[in-house]
Tab-separated table of C-alpha atoms in Angstrom:
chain	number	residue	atom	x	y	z
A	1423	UNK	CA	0.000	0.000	0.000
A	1424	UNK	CA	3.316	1.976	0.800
A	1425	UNK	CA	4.075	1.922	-2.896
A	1426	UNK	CA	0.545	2.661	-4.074
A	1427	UNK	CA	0.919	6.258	-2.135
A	1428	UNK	CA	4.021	6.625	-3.864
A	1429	UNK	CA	2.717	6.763	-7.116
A	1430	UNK	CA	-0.342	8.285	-8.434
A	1431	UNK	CA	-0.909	6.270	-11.669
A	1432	UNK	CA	-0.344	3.016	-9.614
A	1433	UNK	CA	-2.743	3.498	-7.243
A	1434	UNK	CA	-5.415	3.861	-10.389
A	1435	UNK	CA	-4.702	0.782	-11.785
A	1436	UNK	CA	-5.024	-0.866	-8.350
A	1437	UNK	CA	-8.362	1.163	-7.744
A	1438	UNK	CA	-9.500	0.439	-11.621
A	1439	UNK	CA	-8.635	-3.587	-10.774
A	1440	UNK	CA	-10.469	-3.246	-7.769
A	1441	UNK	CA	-13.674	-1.623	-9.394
A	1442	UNK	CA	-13.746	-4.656	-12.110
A	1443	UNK	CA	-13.141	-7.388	-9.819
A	1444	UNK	CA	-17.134	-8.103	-8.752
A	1445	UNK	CA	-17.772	-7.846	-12.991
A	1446	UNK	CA	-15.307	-10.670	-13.226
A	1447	UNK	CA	-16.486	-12.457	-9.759
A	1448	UNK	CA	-20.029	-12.427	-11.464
A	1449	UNK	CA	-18.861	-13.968	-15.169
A	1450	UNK	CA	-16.631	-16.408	-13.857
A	1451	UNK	CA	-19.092	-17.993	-11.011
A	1452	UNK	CA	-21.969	-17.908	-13.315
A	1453	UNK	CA	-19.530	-19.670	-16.250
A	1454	UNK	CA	-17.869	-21.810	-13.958
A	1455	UNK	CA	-20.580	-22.984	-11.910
A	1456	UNK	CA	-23.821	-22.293	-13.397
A	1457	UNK	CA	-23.307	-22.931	-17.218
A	1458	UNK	CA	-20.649	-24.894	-16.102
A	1459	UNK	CA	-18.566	-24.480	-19.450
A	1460	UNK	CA	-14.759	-23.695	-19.856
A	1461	UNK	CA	-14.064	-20.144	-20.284
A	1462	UNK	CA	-13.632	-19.543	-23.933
A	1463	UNK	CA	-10.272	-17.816	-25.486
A	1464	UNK	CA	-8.976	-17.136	-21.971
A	1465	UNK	CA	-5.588	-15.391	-23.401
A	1466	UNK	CA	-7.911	-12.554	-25.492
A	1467	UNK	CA	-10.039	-12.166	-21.958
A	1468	UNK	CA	-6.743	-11.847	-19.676
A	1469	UNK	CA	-5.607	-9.671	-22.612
A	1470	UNK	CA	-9.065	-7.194	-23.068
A	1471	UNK	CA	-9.552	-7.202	-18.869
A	1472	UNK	CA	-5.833	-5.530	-19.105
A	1473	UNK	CA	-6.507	-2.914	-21.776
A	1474	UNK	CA	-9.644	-2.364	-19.487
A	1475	UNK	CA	-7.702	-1.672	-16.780
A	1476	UNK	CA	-5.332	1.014	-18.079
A	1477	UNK	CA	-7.626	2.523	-20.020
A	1478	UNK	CA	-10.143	2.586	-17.076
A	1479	UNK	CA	-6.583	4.272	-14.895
A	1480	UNK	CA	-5.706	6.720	-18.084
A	1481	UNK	CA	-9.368	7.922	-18.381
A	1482	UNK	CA	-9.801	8.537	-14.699
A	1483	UNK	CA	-6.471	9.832	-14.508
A	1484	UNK	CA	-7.288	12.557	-17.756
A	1485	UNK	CA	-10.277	13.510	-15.635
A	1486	UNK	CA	-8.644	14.757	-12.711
A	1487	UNK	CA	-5.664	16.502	-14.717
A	1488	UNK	CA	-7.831	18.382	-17.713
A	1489	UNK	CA	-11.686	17.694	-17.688
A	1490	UNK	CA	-12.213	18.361	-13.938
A	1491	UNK	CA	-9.992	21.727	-13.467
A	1492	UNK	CA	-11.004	22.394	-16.808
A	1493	UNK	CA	-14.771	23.008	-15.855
A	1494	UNK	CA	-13.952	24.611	-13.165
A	1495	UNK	CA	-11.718	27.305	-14.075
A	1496	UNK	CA	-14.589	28.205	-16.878
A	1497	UNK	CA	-17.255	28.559	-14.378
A	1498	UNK	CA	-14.466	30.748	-11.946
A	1499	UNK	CA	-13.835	32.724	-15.043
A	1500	UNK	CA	-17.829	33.653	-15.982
A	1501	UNK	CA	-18.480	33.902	-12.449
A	1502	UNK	CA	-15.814	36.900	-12.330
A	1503	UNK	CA	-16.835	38.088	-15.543
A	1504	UNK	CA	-20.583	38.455	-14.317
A	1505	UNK	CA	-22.257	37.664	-16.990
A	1506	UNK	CA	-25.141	35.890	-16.680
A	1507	UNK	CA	-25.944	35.932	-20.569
A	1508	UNK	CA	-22.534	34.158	-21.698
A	1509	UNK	CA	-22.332	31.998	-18.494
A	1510	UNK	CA	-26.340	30.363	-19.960
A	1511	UNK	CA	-25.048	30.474	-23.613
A	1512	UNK	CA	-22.021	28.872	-22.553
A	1513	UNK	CA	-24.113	26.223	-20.834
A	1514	UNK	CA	-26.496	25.479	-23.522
A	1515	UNK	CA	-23.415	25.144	-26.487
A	1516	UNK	CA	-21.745	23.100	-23.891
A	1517	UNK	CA	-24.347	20.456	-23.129
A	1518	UNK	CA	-26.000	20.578	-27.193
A	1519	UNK	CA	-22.189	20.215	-28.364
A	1520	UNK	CA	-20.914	17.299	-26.170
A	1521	UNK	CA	-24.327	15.127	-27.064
A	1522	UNK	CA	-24.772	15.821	-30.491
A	1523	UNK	CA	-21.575	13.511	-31.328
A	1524	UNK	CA	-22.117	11.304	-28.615
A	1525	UNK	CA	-21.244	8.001	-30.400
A	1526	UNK	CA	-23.968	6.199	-27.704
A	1527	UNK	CA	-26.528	8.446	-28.798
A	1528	UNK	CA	-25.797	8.034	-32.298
A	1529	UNK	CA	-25.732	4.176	-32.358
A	1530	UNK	CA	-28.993	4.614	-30.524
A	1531	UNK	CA	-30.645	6.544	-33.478
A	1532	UNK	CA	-29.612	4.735	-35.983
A	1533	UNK	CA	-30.601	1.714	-34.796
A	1534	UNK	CA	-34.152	3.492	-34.116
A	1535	UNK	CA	-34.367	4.621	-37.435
A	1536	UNK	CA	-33.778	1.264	-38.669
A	1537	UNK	CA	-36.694	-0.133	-36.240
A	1538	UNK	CA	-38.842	2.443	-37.482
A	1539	UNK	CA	-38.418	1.745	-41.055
A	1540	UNK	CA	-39.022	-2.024	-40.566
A	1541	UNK	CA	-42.277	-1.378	-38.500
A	1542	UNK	CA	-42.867	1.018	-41.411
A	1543	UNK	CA	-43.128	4.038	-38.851
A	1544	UNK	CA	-41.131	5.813	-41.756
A	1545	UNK	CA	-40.219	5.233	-45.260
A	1546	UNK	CA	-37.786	2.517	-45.898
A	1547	UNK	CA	-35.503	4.507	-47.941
A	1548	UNK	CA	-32.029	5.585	-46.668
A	1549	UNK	CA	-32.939	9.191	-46.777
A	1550	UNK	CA	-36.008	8.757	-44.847
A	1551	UNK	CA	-33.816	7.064	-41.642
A	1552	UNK	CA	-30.603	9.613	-41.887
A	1553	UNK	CA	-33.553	12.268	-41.226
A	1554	UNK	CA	-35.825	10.051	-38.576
A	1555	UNK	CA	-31.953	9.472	-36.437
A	1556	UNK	CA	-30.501	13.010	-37.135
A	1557	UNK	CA	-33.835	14.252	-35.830
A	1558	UNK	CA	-33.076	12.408	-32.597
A	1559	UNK	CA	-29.985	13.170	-31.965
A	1560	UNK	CA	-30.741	17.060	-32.323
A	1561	UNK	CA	-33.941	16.717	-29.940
A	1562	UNK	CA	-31.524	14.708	-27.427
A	1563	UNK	CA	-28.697	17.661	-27.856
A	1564	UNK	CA	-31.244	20.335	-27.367
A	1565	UNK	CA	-32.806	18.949	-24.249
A	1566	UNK	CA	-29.555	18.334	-22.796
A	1567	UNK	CA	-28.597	21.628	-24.042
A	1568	UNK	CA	-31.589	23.159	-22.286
A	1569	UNK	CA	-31.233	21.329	-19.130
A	1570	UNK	CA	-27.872	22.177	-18.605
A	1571	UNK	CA	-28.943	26.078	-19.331
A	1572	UNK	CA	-31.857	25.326	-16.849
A	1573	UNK	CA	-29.449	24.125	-14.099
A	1574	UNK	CA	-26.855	26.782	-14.447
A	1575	UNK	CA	-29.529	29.315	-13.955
A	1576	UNK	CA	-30.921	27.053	-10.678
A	1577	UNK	CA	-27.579	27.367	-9.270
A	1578	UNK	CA	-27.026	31.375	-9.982
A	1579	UNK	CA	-30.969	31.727	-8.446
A	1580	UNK	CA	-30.477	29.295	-6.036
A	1581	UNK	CA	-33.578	27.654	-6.644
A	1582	UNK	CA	-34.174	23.892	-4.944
A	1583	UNK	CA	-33.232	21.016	-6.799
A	1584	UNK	CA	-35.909	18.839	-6.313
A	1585	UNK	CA	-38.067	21.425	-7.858
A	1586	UNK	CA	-36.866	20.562	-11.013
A	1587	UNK	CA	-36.565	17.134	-10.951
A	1588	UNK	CA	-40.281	16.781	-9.822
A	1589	UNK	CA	-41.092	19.243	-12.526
A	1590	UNK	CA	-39.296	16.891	-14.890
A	1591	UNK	CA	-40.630	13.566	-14.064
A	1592	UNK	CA	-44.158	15.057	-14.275
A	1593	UNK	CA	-43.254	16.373	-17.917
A	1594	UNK	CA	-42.670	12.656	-18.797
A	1595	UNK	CA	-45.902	11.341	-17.141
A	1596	UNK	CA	-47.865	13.833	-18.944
A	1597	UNK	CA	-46.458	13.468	-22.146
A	1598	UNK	CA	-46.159	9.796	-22.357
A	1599	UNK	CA	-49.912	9.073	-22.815
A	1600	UNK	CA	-49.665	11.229	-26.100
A	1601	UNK	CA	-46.549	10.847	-27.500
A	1602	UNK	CA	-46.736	7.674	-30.812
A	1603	UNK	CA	-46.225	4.034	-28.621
A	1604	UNK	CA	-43.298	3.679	-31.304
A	1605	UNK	CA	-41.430	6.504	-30.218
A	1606	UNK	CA	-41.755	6.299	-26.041
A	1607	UNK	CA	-39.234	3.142	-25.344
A	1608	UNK	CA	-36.495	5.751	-27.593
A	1609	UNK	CA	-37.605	8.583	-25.803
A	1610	UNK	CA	-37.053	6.640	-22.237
A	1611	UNK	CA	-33.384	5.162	-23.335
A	1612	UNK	CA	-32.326	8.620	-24.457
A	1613	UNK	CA	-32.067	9.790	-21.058
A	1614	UNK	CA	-29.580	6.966	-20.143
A	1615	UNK	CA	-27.383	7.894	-23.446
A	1616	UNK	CA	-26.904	11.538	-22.187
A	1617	UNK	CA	-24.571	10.470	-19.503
A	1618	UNK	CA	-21.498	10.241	-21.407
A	1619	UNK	CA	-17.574	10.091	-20.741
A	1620	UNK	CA	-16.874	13.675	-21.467
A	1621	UNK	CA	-20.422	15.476	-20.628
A	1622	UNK	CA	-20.693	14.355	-17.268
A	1623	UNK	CA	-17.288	15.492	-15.747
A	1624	UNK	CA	-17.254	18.248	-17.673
A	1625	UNK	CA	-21.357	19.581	-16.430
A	1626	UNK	CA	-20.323	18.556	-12.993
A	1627	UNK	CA	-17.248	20.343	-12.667
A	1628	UNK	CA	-18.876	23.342	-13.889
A	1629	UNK	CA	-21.692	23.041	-11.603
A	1630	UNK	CA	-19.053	22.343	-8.407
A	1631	UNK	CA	-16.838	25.283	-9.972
A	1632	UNK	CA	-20.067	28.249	-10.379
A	1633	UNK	CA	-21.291	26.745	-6.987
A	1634	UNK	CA	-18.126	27.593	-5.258
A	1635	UNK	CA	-17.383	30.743	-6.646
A	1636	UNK	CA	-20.879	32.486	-6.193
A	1637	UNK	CA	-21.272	33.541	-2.681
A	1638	UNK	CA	-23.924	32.108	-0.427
A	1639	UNK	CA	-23.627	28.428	-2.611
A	1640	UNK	CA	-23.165	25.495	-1.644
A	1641	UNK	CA	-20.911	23.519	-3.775
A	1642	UNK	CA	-22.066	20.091	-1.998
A	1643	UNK	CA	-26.036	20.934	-2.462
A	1644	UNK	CA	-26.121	23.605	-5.571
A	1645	UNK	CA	-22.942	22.002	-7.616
A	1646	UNK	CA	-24.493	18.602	-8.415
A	1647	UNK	CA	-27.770	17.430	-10.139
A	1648	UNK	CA	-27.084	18.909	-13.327
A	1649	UNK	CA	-26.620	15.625	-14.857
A	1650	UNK	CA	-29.540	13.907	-13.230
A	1651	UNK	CA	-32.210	16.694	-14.712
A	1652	UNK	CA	-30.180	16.580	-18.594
A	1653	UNK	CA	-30.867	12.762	-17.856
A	1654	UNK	CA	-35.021	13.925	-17.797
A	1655	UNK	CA	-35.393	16.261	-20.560
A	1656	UNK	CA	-34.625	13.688	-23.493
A	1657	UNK	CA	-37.213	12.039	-22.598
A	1658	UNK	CA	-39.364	14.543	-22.955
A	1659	UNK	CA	-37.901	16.182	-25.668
A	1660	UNK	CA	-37.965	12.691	-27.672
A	1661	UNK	CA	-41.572	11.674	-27.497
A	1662	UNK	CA	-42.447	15.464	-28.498
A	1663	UNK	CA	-40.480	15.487	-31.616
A	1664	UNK	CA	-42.608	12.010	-32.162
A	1665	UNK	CA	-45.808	13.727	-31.704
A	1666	UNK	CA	-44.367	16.418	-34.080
A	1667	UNK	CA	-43.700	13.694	-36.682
């Protein structure tokens, strides 16, 4: 452990081993003992489970050294520039811009678009599924971009979280009933795709960073819970550009 506290790096790769070891607990028992079948191409596993491991220890590592300071000197900066307008513009371009390319998000839509064309929701031409996905994808990046925007302003007003979030949740319960049957499992999985590797470090240091430098905040109770209202909006946003269609 002496060794670990030498060296930063090290430490991640123990922690990163550490945080896959149930994952591998789980496949083995259930392989070993419940299927009760060899473990097929065991090199390639011991091989991939390494790769996972650094790359698990780089990407963690890259958080705390560029994405983490990086939101946080932004929301410093606007916070000492004072103003609000560039701070909520900033917000909105950030959330649209890191979703729109999300390569979750667009694996999701295509493969809806493909769905859609099969069920013959939409035309089965190529055209008509590059517009039915890229459609997506833009609702998804707006309502993240929104909810960000939405946030960012709850933290400068200091308005209560759960305000929002309860607001949210009976958006989707409202809408649901209305929005196309096809279009409401999409609209429910988009929220889950909005959490990606570079959004959600980013939003939340941004969040921690504006909480911290605006006087009277709380960076513990106003800095997070950005990411759990973008997660609300898509679904909303979704099953209206269905009713739209």
């Amino acid at each position: 452990m002496i060794m670990f506290g030498k060296n930063h790096f090290i430490r991640q790769l123990f922690n990163s081993m550490l945080d896959l070891l149930p994952i591998l607990l789980v496949v083995l028992i259930f392989q070993l003992f419940v299927i009760q079948q060899p473990i097929p191409n065991i090199g390639e596993l011991v091989l991939g489970i390494v790769f996972v491991i650094i790359g698990l220890a780089l990407f963690v590592q890259g958080l705390e050294q560029g994405l983490f300071p990086l939101g946080e000197a932004m929301a410093y900066a606007f916070a000492r520039k004072g103003s609000v307008t560039w701070l909520l513009i900033f917000a909105f371009s950030l959330g649209f811009g890191t979703t729109i390319a999300e390569p979750s998000l667009v694996a999701v839509a295509d493969e809806a678009a493909n769905i859609a064309s099969k069920a013959k929701v939409i035309a089965s031409t190529q055209e008509a599924q590059h517009h039915y996905a890229f459609g997506l994808r833009i609702s998804v990046a707006l309502s993240v971009g929104f909810a960000i925007l939405v946030g960012v302003l709850r933290i400068i007003k200091g308005w209560p979280l759960h305000y929002l979030i309860l607001c949210g949740y009976i958006a989707v319960i409202i809408i649901t009933p209305f929005a196309p049957a096809s279009i409401v499992g999409i609209a429910y999985d988009a929220g889950g795709v909005t959490t990606s590797t570079i959004t959600v470090p980013l939003v939340t240091a941004l969040g921690v960073g504006l909480a911290t430098a605006i006087k009277g905040r709380n960076p513990m109770i106003d800095g997070f819970g950005l990411i759990a209202f973008a997660s609300l909006t898509p679904m909303v946003f979704v099953m209206a550009y269905g009713l739209l269609l």
